């Protein structure tokens, strides 16, 4: 390394993109672009050892922040020419190429002169392109005065930034420089010692500290570090020696601290490993000593206790072999190992599962079971009969594989409580698995043990909770499972509910077969249509329709009111709800298939009564003609000075009889005024007559997941082009039914005397708009066909439909009325709304057997075979145009 370097006034410039070459540093580059090849060939190859080039850092155009001053574009050259845009090949670290010739380069105004230590030339085949591999050594800093082009590469007029010998001697006498030099050498010596100790090398690197000048030594050390481009530029711009030494000392110290932190982490990890090995050896020695002394207590060994628990679990032989293998693997592991806890939890779950533990079934008494069902549930005769049949088969053959019962019905009709009654009748434990909103197959089959936080599926977890292998398991809301990228739970249930497959149910977490054939599965759903057909095929569907108002009244008086009073700390002595008031609640405040809203309203009345009783804790004054008792018992009750009504009792009465005399004088009886004050204005009222007061409105019956409902259909005409408009959030099927109804009416318009002649178009000059109220509720299905025809005929004939008549039925293009589903729910809905006449398809007469006789007694059922029969019954006085029509 030369002490004094004379630089020419102009140097060829090789750009370094996002990288800096410092004096004293050595770098190897490969030149392939025409620009860099021409520069190396003319400035280094032809001049041999005398050749020098300038290495100038450049910044990407995307980077807007520059450190230090930068040269602007278009600097004038010696010949007076201008460079309109500086274009240069990219310098990718150690590789210079010229791919993006249109990229604007931001030049740094300081660089480093470099000479070639090694230069080799090559030719690429088959293109014949010349390339150079150059090993460059940085010599000294320079400043760019002017930047121009020479042919294809750049040259610059420069001025050296190196200090003269005299200036250097003056700086070396500066006390601050001497202190910085000592600090830098001490830090550098410490870094070299750490590196030599880490790499097991000799002290040859320390010779540099004694032979190389301190100002060049700083550049050499910093060049060996991996630092950012911005810090490299700061080091390059440190012309002042004291600033350069200070910056270099900071970088060397930071590199030293990073090495020490890394060594500390390594030593900590190695120490932990050695500690684990030491603990393992000590535990083995302790176990051997205990065995020699005969002091090995199995009760203190958790693994031995776990093994005993698994031995008593009654596992099948294939499962026991698998468990033994896992247990041996666990014994070889240390508690600190990552997989120890997961393996232990896995074995504990296997030991807790009821492989052989079963509930002892009581002798089935069908009479007692029937009484229990009657006491818990009112009505539901068909459902109770099917449950009794199921229990009778179980009594004759306990190991019989009975069907999987699926109770389908609207909310609040007692589906879940029926499953609980089955468990009580059989004397088995009951477990409920909620499937509503489940979209992950792992909820049924469990997670694989490779995942963090894995756990068994809900079925295995439920069996683990009840502790028996033969419970009654309720799969609640089985119609509300979904599917996504995590799998399809409904498909996973196929194996669970199949008696031929669930004997070897394989949970992903257990990874061993488990017998589910002893479990009695009962499912519940609101709609059978949402259950996949393969899963529905494995179950016996039992429909639970909604309750009639009379059934709701009996349920409220026998079940709901006693339960509500007990939940609110009341009794019939404090609150009485007459049947008439319960009827008002059913008619005016609840129109549902079940009884949940009814129970909520009764609970609201109980809360209001509790508030009134708590606020009026004033007893009735004692009558003048009644003697007072002065027994200690009553003295205690009157400690707060309250007055109660008393009567003289003989000394032979017991405490219960005495306490029965201390009650409120008169209970709170709910009346119509209290009903409206607590529950507010009536929610429902008879609006049928008001809604059908104008032509174009008919009353239909529909089925929903909440039971049957009354649906009004409104039609109106307006000036237009004969278009049909449908509103009310309708599905495709009901839209097709509307189009079908309009087509039939247009075809029969002359026969129905809706137009005078056959050639007249019924829709000439007007549009038809059909609306289904309650637009926020989606509607679909074919059962509104007859209702749509009736509304259109009423519109065109300007005659009103009977307000006491509702209808349902699918129609064909030829005018036939086809049967529909949900007849019982629809008839009950009509009864709830006060409808007196119901038009049904003739082929649905068989479904009326399920409707309670009390409901049928209040309704007039009108069977219809064709659309003409519907129209005959829908209008007051029959169809007035039927006599002259050709129907």
PDB file of C-alpha atoms in Angstrom, residues 519-796:
ATOM      1  CA  UNK A 519     -74.549 -44.845  21.913  1.00  0.00           C
ATOM      2  CA  UNK A 520     -78.193 -43.932  21.233  1.00  0.00           C
ATOM      3  CA  UNK A 521     -78.158 -40.971  18.849  1.00  0.00           C
ATOM      4  CA  UNK A 522     -81.054 -38.523  18.670  1.00  0.00           C
ATOM      5  CA  UNK A 523     -80.953 -35.534  16.315  1.00  0.00           C
ATOM      6  CA  UNK A 524     -82.993 -32.343  16.094  1.00  0.00           C
ATOM      7  CA  UNK A 525     -83.554 -29.989  13.160  1.00  0.00           C
ATOM      8  CA  UNK A 526     -85.841 -27.174  12.093  1.00  0.00           C
ATOM      9  CA  UNK A 527     -85.926 -28.143   8.419  1.00  0.00           C
ATOM     10  CA  UNK A 528     -85.287 -31.563   6.916  1.00  0.00           C
ATOM     11  CA  UNK A 529     -84.646 -29.995   3.492  1.00  0.00           C
ATOM     12  CA  UNK A 530     -81.337 -28.530   4.673  1.00  0.00           C
ATOM     13  CA  UNK A 531     -79.938 -31.917   5.747  1.00  0.00           C
ATOM     14  CA  UNK A 532     -77.864 -33.628   3.010  1.00  0.00           C
ATOM     15  CA  UNK A 533     -79.787 -36.595   1.527  1.00  0.00           C
ATOM     16  CA  UNK A 534     -77.151 -39.246   2.457  1.00  0.00           C
ATOM     17  CA  UNK A 535     -77.248 -38.085   6.083  1.00  0.00           C
ATOM     18  CA  UNK A 536     -81.045 -37.846   6.111  1.00  0.00           C
ATOM     19  CA  UNK A 537     -81.217 -41.418   4.801  1.00  0.00           C
ATOM     20  CA  UNK A 538     -79.534 -42.661   7.985  1.00  0.00           C
ATOM     21  CA  UNK A 539     -82.193 -41.146  10.254  1.00  0.00           C
ATOM     22  CA  UNK A 540     -85.899 -41.651  10.880  1.00  0.00           C
ATOM     23  CA  UNK A 541     -87.571 -38.267  10.635  1.00  0.00           C
ATOM     24  CA  UNK A 542     -90.345 -37.537  13.140  1.00  0.00           C
ATOM     25  CA  UNK A 543     -92.053 -34.215  12.523  1.00  0.00           C
ATOM     26  CA  UNK A 544     -93.177 -32.089  15.461  1.00  0.00           C
ATOM     27  CA  UNK A 545     -95.625 -29.491  14.139  1.00  0.00           C
ATOM     28  CA  UNK A 546     -96.619 -26.410  16.065  1.00  0.00           C
ATOM     29  CA  UNK A 547     -99.138 -26.311  18.894  1.00  0.00           C
ATOM     30  CA  UNK A 548    -102.714 -25.153  18.535  1.00  0.00           C
ATOM     31  CA  UNK A 549    -103.950 -22.335  20.813  1.00  0.00           C
ATOM     32  CA  UNK A 550    -105.788 -24.870  22.973  1.00  0.00           C
ATOM     33  CA  UNK A 551    -102.621 -26.926  23.370  1.00  0.00           C
ATOM     34  CA  UNK A 552    -100.650 -23.810  24.224  1.00  0.00           C
ATOM     35  CA  UNK A 553    -103.229 -22.954  26.880  1.00  0.00           C
ATOM     36  CA  UNK A 554    -102.938 -26.380  28.500  1.00  0.00           C
ATOM     37  CA  UNK A 555     -99.122 -26.262  28.311  1.00  0.00           C
ATOM     38  CA  UNK A 556     -99.099 -22.827  29.916  1.00  0.00           C
ATOM     39  CA  UNK A 557    -101.431 -23.810  32.759  1.00  0.00           C
ATOM     40  CA  UNK A 558     -99.787 -27.161  33.505  1.00  0.00           C
ATOM     41  CA  UNK A 559     -96.105 -26.511  32.790  1.00  0.00           C
ATOM     42  CA  UNK A 560     -95.103 -22.946  31.994  1.00  0.00           C
ATOM     43  CA  UNK A 561     -96.819 -20.987  34.785  1.00  0.00           C
ATOM     44  CA  UNK A 562     -95.607 -23.283  37.632  1.00  0.00           C
ATOM     45  CA  UNK A 563     -92.075 -23.168  36.224  1.00  0.00           C
ATOM     46  CA  UNK A 564     -92.091 -19.390  35.794  1.00  0.00           C
ATOM     47  CA  UNK A 565     -93.394 -18.839  39.331  1.00  0.00           C
ATOM     48  CA  UNK A 566     -90.728 -21.112  40.767  1.00  0.00           C
ATOM     49  CA  UNK A 567     -87.954 -19.382  38.802  1.00  0.00           C
ATOM     50  CA  UNK A 568     -89.035 -15.996  40.181  1.00  0.00           C
ATOM     51  CA  UNK A 569     -89.520 -17.058  43.787  1.00  0.00           C
ATOM     52  CA  UNK A 570     -93.302 -16.798  43.622  1.00  0.00           C
ATOM     53  CA  UNK A 571     -96.247 -19.105  44.129  1.00  0.00           C
ATOM     54  CA  UNK A 572     -99.949 -19.150  43.388  1.00  0.00           C
ATOM     55  CA  UNK A 573    -100.487 -17.423  46.745  1.00  0.00           C
ATOM     56  CA  UNK A 574     -98.710 -14.338  45.395  1.00  0.00           C
ATOM     57  CA  UNK A 575     -99.598 -14.339  41.683  1.00  0.00           C
ATOM     58  CA  UNK A 576    -102.490 -15.851  39.767  1.00  0.00           C
ATOM     59  CA  UNK A 577    -102.830 -15.785  35.963  1.00  0.00           C
ATOM     60  CA  UNK A 578    -106.359 -16.799  34.900  1.00  0.00           C
ATOM     61  CA  UNK A 579    -106.959 -18.861  31.765  1.00  0.00           C
ATOM     62  CA  UNK A 580    -108.691 -15.931  30.095  1.00  0.00           C
ATOM     63  CA  UNK A 581    -105.563 -13.810  30.442  1.00  0.00           C
ATOM     64  CA  UNK A 582    -103.383 -16.631  29.092  1.00  0.00           C
ATOM     65  CA  UNK A 583    -105.687 -16.839  26.081  1.00  0.00           C
ATOM     66  CA  UNK A 584    -105.252 -13.096  25.512  1.00  0.00           C
ATOM     67  CA  UNK A 585    -101.473 -13.478  25.656  1.00  0.00           C
ATOM     68  CA  UNK A 586    -101.650 -16.321  23.115  1.00  0.00           C
ATOM     69  CA  UNK A 587    -103.971 -14.449  20.749  1.00  0.00           C
ATOM     70  CA  UNK A 588    -102.596 -10.908  20.969  1.00  0.00           C
ATOM     71  CA  UNK A 589     -98.911 -11.239  21.894  1.00  0.00           C
ATOM     72  CA  UNK A 590     -97.670 -14.541  20.447  1.00  0.00           C
ATOM     73  CA  UNK A 591     -98.211 -16.106  17.070  1.00  0.00           C
ATOM     74  CA  UNK A 592     -95.620 -18.843  16.948  1.00  0.00           C
ATOM     75  CA  UNK A 593     -95.498 -22.588  16.502  1.00  0.00           C
ATOM     76  CA  UNK A 594     -93.785 -23.187  19.858  1.00  0.00           C
ATOM     77  CA  UNK A 595     -94.216 -21.707  23.311  1.00  0.00           C
ATOM     78  CA  UNK A 596     -90.975 -19.795  23.925  1.00  0.00           C
ATOM     79  CA  UNK A 597     -92.415 -16.334  23.392  1.00  0.00           C
ATOM     80  CA  UNK A 598     -95.393 -17.343  25.508  1.00  0.00           C
ATOM     81  CA  UNK A 599     -93.044 -18.290  28.340  1.00  0.00           C
ATOM     82  CA  UNK A 600     -91.174 -14.982  27.956  1.00  0.00           C
ATOM     83  CA  UNK A 601     -94.399 -13.010  28.280  1.00  0.00           C
ATOM     84  CA  UNK A 602     -95.435 -15.003  31.346  1.00  0.00           C
ATOM     85  CA  UNK A 603     -91.980 -14.334  32.821  1.00  0.00           C
ATOM     86  CA  UNK A 604     -92.522 -10.601  32.221  1.00  0.00           C
ATOM     87  CA  UNK A 605     -95.750 -10.782  34.221  1.00  0.00           C
ATOM     88  CA  UNK A 606     -93.964 -12.641  37.011  1.00  0.00           C
ATOM     89  CA  UNK A 607     -91.227 -10.001  37.165  1.00  0.00           C
ATOM     90  CA  UNK A 608     -93.802  -7.233  37.376  1.00  0.00           C
ATOM     91  CA  UNK A 609     -95.551  -9.080  40.194  1.00  0.00           C
ATOM     92  CA  UNK A 610     -92.244  -9.591  42.024  1.00  0.00           C
ATOM     93  CA  UNK A 611     -91.549  -5.848  41.866  1.00  0.00           C
ATOM     94  CA  UNK A 612     -95.017  -4.984  43.162  1.00  0.00           C
ATOM     95  CA  UNK A 613     -94.833  -7.499  46.011  1.00  0.00           C
ATOM     96  CA  UNK A 614     -91.342  -6.330  47.011  1.00  0.00           C
ATOM     97  CA  UNK A 615     -92.445  -2.692  47.087  1.00  0.00           C
ATOM     98  CA  UNK A 616     -95.636  -3.367  49.090  1.00  0.00           C
ATOM     99  CA  UNK A 617     -94.291  -5.388  52.022  1.00  0.00           C
ATOM    100  CA  UNK A 618     -97.009  -4.053  54.357  1.00  0.00           C
ATOM    101  CA  UNK A 619     -99.077  -6.608  56.227  1.00  0.00           C
ATOM    102  CA  UNK A 620    -102.784  -6.380  56.949  1.00  0.00           C
ATOM    103  CA  UNK A 621    -103.643  -4.898  60.465  1.00  0.00           C
ATOM    104  CA  UNK A 622    -104.851  -7.290  63.165  1.00  0.00           C
ATOM    105  CA  UNK A 623    -108.639  -7.540  63.513  1.00  0.00           C
ATOM    106  CA  UNK A 624    -110.203  -6.282  66.731  1.00  0.00           C
ATOM    107  CA  UNK A 625    -112.080  -9.483  67.433  1.00  0.00           C
ATOM    108  CA  UNK A 626    -109.046 -11.756  66.980  1.00  0.00           C
ATOM    109  CA  UNK A 627    -106.863 -12.762  69.913  1.00  0.00           C
ATOM    110  CA  UNK A 628    -103.116 -12.380  69.504  1.00  0.00           C
ATOM    111  CA  UNK A 629    -100.677 -15.175  70.163  1.00  0.00           C
ATOM    112  CA  UNK A 630     -97.674 -14.442  72.311  1.00  0.00           C
ATOM    113  CA  UNK A 631     -95.641 -17.531  71.521  1.00  0.00           C
ATOM    114  CA  UNK A 632     -91.867 -17.153  71.056  1.00  0.00           C
ATOM    115  CA  UNK A 633     -92.240 -18.356  67.473  1.00  0.00           C
ATOM    116  CA  UNK A 634     -94.463 -15.463  66.528  1.00  0.00           C
ATOM    117  CA  UNK A 635     -92.423 -13.016  68.593  1.00  0.00           C
ATOM    118  CA  UNK A 636     -89.458 -13.809  66.388  1.00  0.00           C
ATOM    119  CA  UNK A 637     -91.541 -13.309  63.244  1.00  0.00           C
ATOM    120  CA  UNK A 638     -92.750  -9.941  64.574  1.00  0.00           C
ATOM    121  CA  UNK A 639     -89.302  -8.711  65.556  1.00  0.00           C
ATOM    122  CA  UNK A 640     -89.424  -6.007  62.894  1.00  0.00           C
ATOM    123  CA  UNK A 641     -92.762  -4.657  64.163  1.00  0.00           C
ATOM    124  CA  UNK A 642     -94.826  -5.848  61.221  1.00  0.00           C
ATOM    125  CA  UNK A 643     -98.509  -6.575  61.751  1.00  0.00           C
ATOM    126  CA  UNK A 644    -100.111  -9.754  60.412  1.00  0.00           C
ATOM    127  CA  UNK A 645    -103.551 -11.272  60.566  1.00  0.00           C
ATOM    128  CA  UNK A 646    -103.738 -14.095  63.122  1.00  0.00           C
ATOM    129  CA  UNK A 647    -106.102 -16.647  64.407  1.00  0.00           C
ATOM    130  CA  UNK A 648    -106.114 -18.623  67.658  1.00  0.00           C
ATOM    131  CA  UNK A 649    -104.668 -22.086  67.136  1.00  0.00           C
ATOM    132  CA  UNK A 650    -104.560 -25.011  69.492  1.00  0.00           C
ATOM    133  CA  UNK A 651    -101.226 -25.971  71.026  1.00  0.00           C
ATOM    134  CA  UNK A 652    -101.203 -29.208  69.065  1.00  0.00           C
ATOM    135  CA  UNK A 653    -100.580 -27.589  65.661  1.00  0.00           C
ATOM    136  CA  UNK A 654     -97.158 -27.892  64.049  1.00  0.00           C
ATOM    137  CA  UNK A 655     -94.866 -25.199  62.743  1.00  0.00           C
ATOM    138  CA  UNK A 656     -95.979 -25.700  59.132  1.00  0.00           C
ATOM    139  CA  UNK A 657     -99.568 -24.931  60.035  1.00  0.00           C
ATOM    140  CA  UNK A 658     -98.493 -21.836  61.925  1.00  0.00           C
ATOM    141  CA  UNK A 659     -96.443 -20.581  58.997  1.00  0.00           C
ATOM    142  CA  UNK A 660     -99.375 -21.139  56.642  1.00  0.00           C
ATOM    143  CA  UNK A 661    -101.312 -18.521  58.576  1.00  0.00           C
ATOM    144  CA  UNK A 662     -98.643 -15.905  57.838  1.00  0.00           C
ATOM    145  CA  UNK A 663     -99.360 -15.210  54.207  1.00  0.00           C
ATOM    146  CA  UNK A 664    -100.456 -12.270  52.172  1.00  0.00           C
ATOM    147  CA  UNK A 665    -104.101 -11.403  52.530  1.00  0.00           C
ATOM    148  CA  UNK A 666    -104.950 -11.521  48.786  1.00  0.00           C
ATOM    149  CA  UNK A 667    -102.841 -12.708  45.791  1.00  0.00           C
ATOM    150  CA  UNK A 668    -102.167 -10.523  42.777  1.00  0.00           C
ATOM    151  CA  UNK A 669    -104.491 -11.496  39.925  1.00  0.00           C
ATOM    152  CA  UNK A 670    -103.486 -10.534  36.386  1.00  0.00           C
ATOM    153  CA  UNK A 671    -106.178  -8.652  34.486  1.00  0.00           C
ATOM    154  CA  UNK A 672    -106.410  -7.029  31.064  1.00  0.00           C
ATOM    155  CA  UNK A 673    -105.174  -3.661  32.361  1.00  0.00           C
ATOM    156  CA  UNK A 674    -102.071  -5.200  33.927  1.00  0.00           C
ATOM    157  CA  UNK A 675    -101.515  -7.229  30.757  1.00  0.00           C
ATOM    158  CA  UNK A 676    -101.382  -4.120  28.590  1.00  0.00           C
ATOM    159  CA  UNK A 677     -99.324  -2.205  31.139  1.00  0.00           C
ATOM    160  CA  UNK A 678     -96.637  -4.895  31.364  1.00  0.00           C
ATOM    161  CA  UNK A 679     -96.600  -6.308  27.834  1.00  0.00           C
ATOM    162  CA  UNK A 680     -97.570  -3.142  26.021  1.00  0.00           C
ATOM    163  CA  UNK A 681    -100.194  -2.742  23.292  1.00  0.00           C
ATOM    164  CA  UNK A 682    -101.240  -5.955  21.529  1.00  0.00           C
ATOM    165  CA  UNK A 683     -98.784  -7.067  18.884  1.00  0.00           C
ATOM    166  CA  UNK A 684    -101.257  -8.998  16.759  1.00  0.00           C
ATOM    167  CA  UNK A 685    -104.870  -8.397  15.887  1.00  0.00           C
ATOM    168  CA  UNK A 686    -107.305  -9.647  13.270  1.00  0.00           C
ATOM    169  CA  UNK A 687    -106.293  -7.689  10.201  1.00  0.00           C
ATOM    170  CA  UNK A 688    -107.590 -10.064   7.534  1.00  0.00           C
ATOM    171  CA  UNK A 689    -110.836  -8.188   6.895  1.00  0.00           C
ATOM    172  CA  UNK A 690    -108.971  -4.894   6.650  1.00  0.00           C
ATOM    173  CA  UNK A 691    -106.324  -6.268   4.281  1.00  0.00           C
ATOM    174  CA  UNK A 692    -108.773  -7.847   1.815  1.00  0.00           C
ATOM    175  CA  UNK A 693    -111.190  -4.907   1.801  1.00  0.00           C
ATOM    176  CA  UNK A 694    -110.162  -4.000  -1.761  1.00  0.00           C
ATOM    177  CA  UNK A 695    -110.066  -6.217  -4.859  1.00  0.00           C
ATOM    178  CA  UNK A 696    -106.727  -7.749  -5.812  1.00  0.00           C
ATOM    179  CA  UNK A 697    -105.824  -9.135  -2.373  1.00  0.00           C
ATOM    180  CA  UNK A 698    -105.970 -12.799  -1.372  1.00  0.00           C
ATOM    181  CA  UNK A 699    -104.915 -14.743   1.715  1.00  0.00           C
ATOM    182  CA  UNK A 700    -102.423 -17.619   1.378  1.00  0.00           C
ATOM    183  CA  UNK A 701    -100.859 -20.123   3.761  1.00  0.00           C
ATOM    184  CA  UNK A 702     -97.108 -20.756   3.756  1.00  0.00           C
ATOM    185  CA  UNK A 703     -94.662 -22.859   5.730  1.00  0.00           C
ATOM    186  CA  UNK A 704     -91.505 -21.513   7.394  1.00  0.00           C
ATOM    187  CA  UNK A 705     -88.879 -22.889   9.739  1.00  0.00           C
ATOM    188  CA  UNK A 706     -90.896 -21.360  12.570  1.00  0.00           C
ATOM    189  CA  UNK A 707     -94.116 -23.132  11.551  1.00  0.00           C
ATOM    190  CA  UNK A 708     -97.033 -22.073   9.390  1.00  0.00           C
ATOM    191  CA  UNK A 709     -97.784 -18.441   8.572  1.00  0.00           C
ATOM    192  CA  UNK A 710    -100.501 -16.447   6.805  1.00  0.00           C
ATOM    193  CA  UNK A 711     -99.218 -14.645   3.697  1.00  0.00           C
ATOM    194  CA  UNK A 712    -101.173 -11.886   1.944  1.00  0.00           C
ATOM    195  CA  UNK A 713    -100.765 -11.449  -1.816  1.00  0.00           C
ATOM    196  CA  UNK A 714    -101.497  -8.038  -3.305  1.00  0.00           C
ATOM    197  CA  UNK A 715    -101.983  -7.296  -7.003  1.00  0.00           C
ATOM    198  CA  UNK A 716    -102.632  -4.010  -8.757  1.00  0.00           C
ATOM    199  CA  UNK A 717    -102.774  -2.705 -12.338  1.00  0.00           C
ATOM    200  CA  UNK A 718    -101.358   0.466 -13.841  1.00  0.00           C
ATOM    201  CA  UNK A 719    -100.746   1.999 -17.230  1.00  0.00           C
ATOM    202  CA  UNK A 720     -97.905   0.308 -19.037  1.00  0.00           C
ATOM    203  CA  UNK A 721     -96.820  -2.118 -21.735  1.00  0.00           C
ATOM    204  CA  UNK A 722     -98.104  -5.407 -20.382  1.00  0.00           C
ATOM    205  CA  UNK A 723     -95.165  -6.183 -18.083  1.00  0.00           C
ATOM    206  CA  UNK A 724     -95.311  -8.194 -14.831  1.00  0.00           C
ATOM    207  CA  UNK A 725     -93.523  -6.750 -11.787  1.00  0.00           C
ATOM    208  CA  UNK A 726     -92.834  -8.916  -8.710  1.00  0.00           C
ATOM    209  CA  UNK A 727     -91.583  -7.628  -5.347  1.00  0.00           C
ATOM    210  CA  UNK A 728     -91.180  -9.016  -1.841  1.00  0.00           C
ATOM    211  CA  UNK A 729     -87.759 -10.769  -1.977  1.00  0.00           C
ATOM    212  CA  UNK A 730     -89.063 -13.731  -3.972  1.00  0.00           C
ATOM    213  CA  UNK A 731     -87.255 -16.869  -5.107  1.00  0.00           C
ATOM    214  CA  UNK A 732     -87.191 -18.290  -8.618  1.00  0.00           C
ATOM    215  CA  UNK A 733     -89.921 -20.872  -7.954  1.00  0.00           C
ATOM    216  CA  UNK A 734     -92.463 -18.356  -6.687  1.00  0.00           C
ATOM    217  CA  UNK A 735     -91.650 -16.011  -9.594  1.00  0.00           C
ATOM    218  CA  UNK A 736     -92.423 -18.831 -12.005  1.00  0.00           C
ATOM    219  CA  UNK A 737     -95.672 -19.492 -10.138  1.00  0.00           C
ATOM    220  CA  UNK A 738     -96.671 -15.839 -10.623  1.00  0.00           C
ATOM    221  CA  UNK A 739     -95.944 -16.012 -14.340  1.00  0.00           C
ATOM    222  CA  UNK A 740     -97.885 -19.273 -14.551  1.00  0.00           C
ATOM    223  CA  UNK A 741    -100.895 -17.760 -12.739  1.00  0.00           C
ATOM    224  CA  UNK A 742    -100.950 -14.728 -15.048  1.00  0.00           C
ATOM    225  CA  UNK A 743    -100.768 -16.961 -18.130  1.00  0.00           C
ATOM    226  CA  UNK A 744    -103.696 -19.073 -16.917  1.00  0.00           C
ATOM    227  CA  UNK A 745    -105.831 -16.013 -16.170  1.00  0.00           C
ATOM    228  CA  UNK A 746    -105.092 -14.492 -19.577  1.00  0.00           C
ATOM    229  CA  UNK A 747    -105.982 -17.770 -21.280  1.00  0.00           C
ATOM    230  CA  UNK A 748    -109.287 -18.016 -19.404  1.00  0.00           C
ATOM    231  CA  UNK A 749    -110.094 -14.306 -19.471  1.00  0.00           C
ATOM    232  CA  UNK A 750    -113.032 -14.648 -21.872  1.00  0.00           C
ATOM    233  CA  UNK A 751    -114.519 -17.645 -20.071  1.00  0.00           C
ATOM    234  CA  UNK A 752    -114.220 -15.795 -16.773  1.00  0.00           C
ATOM    235  CA  UNK A 753    -115.894 -12.735 -18.390  1.00  0.00           C
ATOM    236  CA  UNK A 754    -112.860 -10.620 -17.629  1.00  0.00           C
ATOM    237  CA  UNK A 755    -112.866  -9.381 -21.256  1.00  0.00           C
ATOM    238  CA  UNK A 756    -115.714  -9.041 -23.721  1.00  0.00           C
ATOM    239  CA  UNK A 757    -114.096 -10.778 -26.698  1.00  0.00           C
ATOM    240  CA  UNK A 758    -111.336 -13.335 -27.116  1.00  0.00           C
ATOM    241  CA  UNK A 759    -109.283 -11.023 -29.316  1.00  0.00           C
ATOM    242  CA  UNK A 760    -108.949  -8.420 -26.580  1.00  0.00           C
ATOM    243  CA  UNK A 761    -105.648  -8.554 -24.683  1.00  0.00           C
ATOM    244  CA  UNK A 762    -106.155  -8.542 -20.932  1.00  0.00           C
ATOM    245  CA  UNK A 763    -102.893  -6.641 -20.425  1.00  0.00           C
ATOM    246  CA  UNK A 764    -103.348  -4.208 -23.274  1.00  0.00           C
ATOM    247  CA  UNK A 765    -101.990  -0.856 -22.117  1.00  0.00           C
ATOM    248  CA  UNK A 766    -101.339  -1.794 -18.508  1.00  0.00           C
ATOM    249  CA  UNK A 767     -98.753  -3.458 -16.279  1.00  0.00           C
ATOM    250  CA  UNK A 768     -99.399  -5.837 -13.393  1.00  0.00           C
ATOM    251  CA  UNK A 769     -97.573  -5.496 -10.077  1.00  0.00           C
ATOM    252  CA  UNK A 770     -97.747  -8.364  -7.551  1.00  0.00           C
ATOM    253  CA  UNK A 771     -96.338  -7.801  -4.087  1.00  0.00           C
ATOM    254  CA  UNK A 772     -95.785 -10.143  -1.140  1.00  0.00           C
ATOM    255  CA  UNK A 773     -95.718  -8.075   2.085  1.00  0.00           C
ATOM    256  CA  UNK A 774     -92.961  -8.516   4.695  1.00  0.00           C
ATOM    257  CA  UNK A 775     -90.371  -7.765   2.034  1.00  0.00           C
ATOM    258  CA  UNK A 776     -87.432  -8.356   4.365  1.00  0.00           C
ATOM    259  CA  UNK A 777     -88.310 -12.061   4.636  1.00  0.00           C
ATOM    260  CA  UNK A 778     -87.166 -14.301   1.733  1.00  0.00           C
ATOM    261  CA  UNK A 779     -90.001 -16.277   0.140  1.00  0.00           C
ATOM    262  CA  UNK A 780     -90.009 -19.204  -2.235  1.00  0.00           C
ATOM    263  CA  UNK A 781     -91.972 -22.317  -3.104  1.00  0.00           C
ATOM    264  CA  UNK A 782     -94.838 -23.402  -5.383  1.00  0.00           C
ATOM    265  CA  UNK A 783     -97.675 -23.432  -2.821  1.00  0.00           C
ATOM    266  CA  UNK A 784     -98.746 -19.843  -3.587  1.00  0.00           C
ATOM    267  CA  UNK A 785    -100.023 -20.723  -7.073  1.00  0.00           C
ATOM    268  CA  UNK A 786    -103.747 -20.765  -6.241  1.00  0.00           C
ATOM    269  CA  UNK A 787    -103.356 -17.637  -4.094  1.00  0.00           C
ATOM    270  CA  UNK A 788    -101.816 -15.751  -7.027  1.00  0.00           C
ATOM    271  CA  UNK A 789    -104.617 -16.796  -9.401  1.00  0.00           C
ATOM    272  CA  UNK A 790    -107.258 -15.693  -6.905  1.00  0.00           C
ATOM    273  CA  UNK A 791    -105.585 -12.288  -6.432  1.00  0.00           C
ATOM    274  CA  UNK A 792    -105.373 -11.720 -10.214  1.00  0.00           C
ATOM    275  CA  UNK A 793    -108.993 -12.749 -10.840  1.00  0.00           C
ATOM    276  CA  UNK A 794    -110.095 -10.479  -7.994  1.00  0.00           C
ATOM    277  CA  UNK A 795    -108.124  -7.608  -9.539  1.00  0.00           C
ATOM    278  CA  UNK A 796    -109.472  -7.981 -13.061  1.00  0.00           C
TER     279      UNK A 796
END
